PDB file of C-alpha atoms in Angstrom:
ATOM      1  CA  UNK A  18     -59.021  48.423 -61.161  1.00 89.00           C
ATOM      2  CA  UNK A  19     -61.338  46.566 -63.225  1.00 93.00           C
ATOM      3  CA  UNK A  20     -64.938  46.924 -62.458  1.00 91.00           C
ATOM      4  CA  UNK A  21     -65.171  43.277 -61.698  1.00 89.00           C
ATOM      5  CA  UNK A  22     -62.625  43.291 -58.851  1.00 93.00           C
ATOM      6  CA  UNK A  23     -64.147  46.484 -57.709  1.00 93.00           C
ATOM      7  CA  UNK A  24     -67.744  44.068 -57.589  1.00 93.00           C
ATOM      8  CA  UNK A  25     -65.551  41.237 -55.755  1.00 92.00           C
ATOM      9  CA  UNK A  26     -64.141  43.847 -53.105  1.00 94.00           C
ATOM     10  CA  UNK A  27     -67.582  45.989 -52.321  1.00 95.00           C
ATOM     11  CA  UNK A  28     -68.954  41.920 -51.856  1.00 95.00           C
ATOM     12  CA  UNK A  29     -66.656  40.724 -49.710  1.00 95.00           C
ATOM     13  CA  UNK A  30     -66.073  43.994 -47.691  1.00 96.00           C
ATOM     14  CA  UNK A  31     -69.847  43.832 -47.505  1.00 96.00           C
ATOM     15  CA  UNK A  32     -69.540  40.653 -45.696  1.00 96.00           C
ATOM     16  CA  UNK A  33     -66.980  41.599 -43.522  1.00 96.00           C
ATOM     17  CA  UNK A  34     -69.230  44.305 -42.424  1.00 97.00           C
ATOM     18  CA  UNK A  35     -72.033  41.866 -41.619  1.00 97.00           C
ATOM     19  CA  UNK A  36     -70.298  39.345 -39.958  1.00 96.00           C
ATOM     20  CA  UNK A  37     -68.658  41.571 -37.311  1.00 96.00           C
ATOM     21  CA  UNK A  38     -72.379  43.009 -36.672  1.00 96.00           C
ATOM     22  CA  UNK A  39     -73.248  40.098 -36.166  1.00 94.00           C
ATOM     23  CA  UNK A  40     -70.284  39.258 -33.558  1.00 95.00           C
ATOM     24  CA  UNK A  41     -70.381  42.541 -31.859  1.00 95.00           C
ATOM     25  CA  UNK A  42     -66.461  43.259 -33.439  1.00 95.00           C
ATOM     26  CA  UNK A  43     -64.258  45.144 -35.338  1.00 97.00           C
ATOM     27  CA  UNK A  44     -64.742  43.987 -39.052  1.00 96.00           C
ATOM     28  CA  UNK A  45     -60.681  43.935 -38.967  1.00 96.00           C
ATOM     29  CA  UNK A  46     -60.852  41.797 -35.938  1.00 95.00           C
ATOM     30  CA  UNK A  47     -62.436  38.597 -37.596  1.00 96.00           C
ATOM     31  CA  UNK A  48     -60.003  35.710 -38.547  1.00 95.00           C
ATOM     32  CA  UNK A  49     -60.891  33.465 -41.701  1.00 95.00           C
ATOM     33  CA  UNK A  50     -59.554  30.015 -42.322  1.00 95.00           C
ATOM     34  CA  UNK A  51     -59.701  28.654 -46.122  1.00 93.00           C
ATOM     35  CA  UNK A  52     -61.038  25.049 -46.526  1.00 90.00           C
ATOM     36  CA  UNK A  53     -59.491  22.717 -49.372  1.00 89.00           C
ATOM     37  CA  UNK A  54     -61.445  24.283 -52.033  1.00 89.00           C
ATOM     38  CA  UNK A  55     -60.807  27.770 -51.022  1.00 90.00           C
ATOM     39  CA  UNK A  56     -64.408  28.078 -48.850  1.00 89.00           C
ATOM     40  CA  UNK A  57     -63.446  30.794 -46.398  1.00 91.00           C
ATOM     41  CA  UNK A  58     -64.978  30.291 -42.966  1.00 94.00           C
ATOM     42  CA  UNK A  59     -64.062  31.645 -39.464  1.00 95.00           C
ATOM     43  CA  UNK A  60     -61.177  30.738 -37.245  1.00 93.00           C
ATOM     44  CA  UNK A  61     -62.760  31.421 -33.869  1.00 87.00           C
ATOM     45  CA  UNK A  62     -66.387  31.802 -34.276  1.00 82.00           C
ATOM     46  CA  UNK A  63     -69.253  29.559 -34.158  1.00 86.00           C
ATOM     47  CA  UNK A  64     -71.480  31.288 -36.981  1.00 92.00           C
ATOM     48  CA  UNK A  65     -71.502  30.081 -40.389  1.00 95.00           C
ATOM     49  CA  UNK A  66     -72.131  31.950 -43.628  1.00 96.00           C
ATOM     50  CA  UNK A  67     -71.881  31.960 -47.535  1.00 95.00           C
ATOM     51  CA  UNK A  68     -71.598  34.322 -49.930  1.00 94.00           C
ATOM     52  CA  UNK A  69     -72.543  34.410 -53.816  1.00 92.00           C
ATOM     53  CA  UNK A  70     -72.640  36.963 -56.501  1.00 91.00           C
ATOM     54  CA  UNK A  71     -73.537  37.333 -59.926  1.00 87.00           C
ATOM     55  CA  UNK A  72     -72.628  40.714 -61.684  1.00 84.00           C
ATOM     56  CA  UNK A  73     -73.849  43.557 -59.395  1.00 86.00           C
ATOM     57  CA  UNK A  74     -75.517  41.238 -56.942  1.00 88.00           C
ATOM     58  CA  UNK A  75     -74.133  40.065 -53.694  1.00 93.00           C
ATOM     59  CA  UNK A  76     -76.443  37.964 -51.308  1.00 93.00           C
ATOM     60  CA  UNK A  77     -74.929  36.739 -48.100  1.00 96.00           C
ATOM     61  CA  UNK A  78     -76.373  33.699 -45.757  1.00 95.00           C
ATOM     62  CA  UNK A  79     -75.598  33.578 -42.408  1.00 96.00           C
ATOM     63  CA  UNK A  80     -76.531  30.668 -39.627  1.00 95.00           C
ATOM     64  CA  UNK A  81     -75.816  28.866 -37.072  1.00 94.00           C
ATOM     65  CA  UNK A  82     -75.232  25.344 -38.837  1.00 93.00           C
ATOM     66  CA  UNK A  83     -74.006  24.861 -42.482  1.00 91.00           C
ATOM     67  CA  UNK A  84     -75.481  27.131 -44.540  1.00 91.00           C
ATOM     68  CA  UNK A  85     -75.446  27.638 -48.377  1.00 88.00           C
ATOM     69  CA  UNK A  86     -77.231  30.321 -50.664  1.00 86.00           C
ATOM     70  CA  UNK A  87     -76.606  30.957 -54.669  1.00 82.00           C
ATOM     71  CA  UNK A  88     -78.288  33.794 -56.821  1.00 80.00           C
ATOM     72  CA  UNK A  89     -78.368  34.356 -60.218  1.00 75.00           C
ATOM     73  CA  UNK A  90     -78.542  37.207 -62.655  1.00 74.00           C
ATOM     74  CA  UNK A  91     -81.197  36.851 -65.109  1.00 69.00           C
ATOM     75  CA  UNK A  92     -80.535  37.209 -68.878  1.00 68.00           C
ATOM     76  CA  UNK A  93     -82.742  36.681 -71.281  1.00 67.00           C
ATOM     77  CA  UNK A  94     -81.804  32.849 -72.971  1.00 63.00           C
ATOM     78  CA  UNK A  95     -82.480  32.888 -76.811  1.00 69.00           C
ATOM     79  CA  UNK A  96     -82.445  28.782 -76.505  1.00 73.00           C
ATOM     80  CA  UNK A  97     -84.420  28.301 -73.639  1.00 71.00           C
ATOM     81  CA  UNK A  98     -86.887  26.305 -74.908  1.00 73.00           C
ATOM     82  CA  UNK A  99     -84.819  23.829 -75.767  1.00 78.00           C
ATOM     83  CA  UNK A 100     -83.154  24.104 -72.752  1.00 74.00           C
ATOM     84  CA  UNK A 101     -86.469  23.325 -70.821  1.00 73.00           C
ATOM     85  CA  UNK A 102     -87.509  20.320 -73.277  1.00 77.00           C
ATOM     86  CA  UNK A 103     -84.238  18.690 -72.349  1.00 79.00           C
ATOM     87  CA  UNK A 104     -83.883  19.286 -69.082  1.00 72.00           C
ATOM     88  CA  UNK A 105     -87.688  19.116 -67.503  1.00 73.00           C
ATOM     89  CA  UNK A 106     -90.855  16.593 -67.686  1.00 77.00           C
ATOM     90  CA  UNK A 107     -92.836  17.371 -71.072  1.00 78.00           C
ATOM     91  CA  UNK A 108     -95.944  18.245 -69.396  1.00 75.00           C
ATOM     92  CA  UNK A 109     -94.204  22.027 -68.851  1.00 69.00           C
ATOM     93  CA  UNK A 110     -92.267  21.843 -71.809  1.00 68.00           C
ATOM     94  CA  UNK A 111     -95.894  21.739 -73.986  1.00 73.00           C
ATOM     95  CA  UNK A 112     -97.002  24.760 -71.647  1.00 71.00           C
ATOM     96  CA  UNK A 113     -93.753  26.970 -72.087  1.00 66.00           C
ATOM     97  CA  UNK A 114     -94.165  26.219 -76.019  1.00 70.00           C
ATOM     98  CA  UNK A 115     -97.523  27.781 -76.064  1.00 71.00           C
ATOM     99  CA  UNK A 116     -96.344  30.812 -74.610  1.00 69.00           C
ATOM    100  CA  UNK A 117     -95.439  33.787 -76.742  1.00 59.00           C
ATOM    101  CA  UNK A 118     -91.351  34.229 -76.276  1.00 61.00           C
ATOM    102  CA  UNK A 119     -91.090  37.093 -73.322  1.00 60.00           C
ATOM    103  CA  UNK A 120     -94.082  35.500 -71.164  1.00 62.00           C
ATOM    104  CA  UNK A 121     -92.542  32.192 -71.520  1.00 63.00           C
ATOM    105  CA  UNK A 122     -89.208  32.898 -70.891  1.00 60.00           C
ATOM    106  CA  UNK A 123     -90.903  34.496 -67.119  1.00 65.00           C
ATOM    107  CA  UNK A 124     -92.529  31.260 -66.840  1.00 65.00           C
ATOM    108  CA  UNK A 125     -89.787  29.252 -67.669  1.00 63.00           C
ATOM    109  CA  UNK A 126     -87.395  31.331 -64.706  1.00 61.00           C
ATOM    110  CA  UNK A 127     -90.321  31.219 -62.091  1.00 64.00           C
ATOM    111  CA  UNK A 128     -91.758  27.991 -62.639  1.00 60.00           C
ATOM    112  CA  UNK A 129     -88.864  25.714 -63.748  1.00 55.00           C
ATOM    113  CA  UNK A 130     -87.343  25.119 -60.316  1.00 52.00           C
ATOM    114  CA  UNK A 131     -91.144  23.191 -59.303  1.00 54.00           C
ATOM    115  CA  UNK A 132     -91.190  20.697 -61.919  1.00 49.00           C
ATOM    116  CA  UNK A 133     -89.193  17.649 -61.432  1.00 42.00           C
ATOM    117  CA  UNK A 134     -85.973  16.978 -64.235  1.00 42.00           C
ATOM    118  CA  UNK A 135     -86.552  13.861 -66.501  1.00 39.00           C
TER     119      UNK A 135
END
């Protein structure tokens, strides 16, 4: 088994695990249903959830209305400065360039989501 279907069954079993704490069941006794694009969800319960992973990471959302979560692994971009002066106002864009290339590239990951696109 490669490692990356070992990743996708610890995730998923993982959620299985949650979601029947969460019912009071057996994880075996939950039912899922598959929407159009392949968005599991459960047959017989009102709870809602979502699941996302990115290499080794597995976060899972869980709520009583739609619900949707996404994480990301972060790797270190060697273009990310040009990926911030297209995608974001230039007011940040200046401040990232002044940076030296490790603090920036922390900026650019915490900061970026606050500023609004062009």
């Amino acid at each position: 088994m490669t490692e990356r279907r070992a990743q996708y069954l610890r995730a998923h079993a993982g959620l299985r695990l949650i979601l029947a704490r969460y019912l009071a069941v057996a994880p075996a006794a939950l039912n899922f249903i598959y929407g159009i694009n392949g968005k599991p969800a459960l047959a017989d319960a009102a709870l809602e959830f979502n699941l996302t992973t990115s290499g080794e990471l597995a976060l899972v959302a869980i709520s009583t209305t739609a619900v949707g979560v996404d994480c990301e692994m972060l790797r270190p971009q060697r273009r990310w400065l040009a990926i911030a002066q297209r995608m974001f106002a230039p007011q940040p864009s200046r401040h990232w360039k002044r940076l030296r290339k490790p603090s920036g590239w922390r900026c650019f990951i915490r900061r970026g989501r606050r500023w609004r696109r062009r």
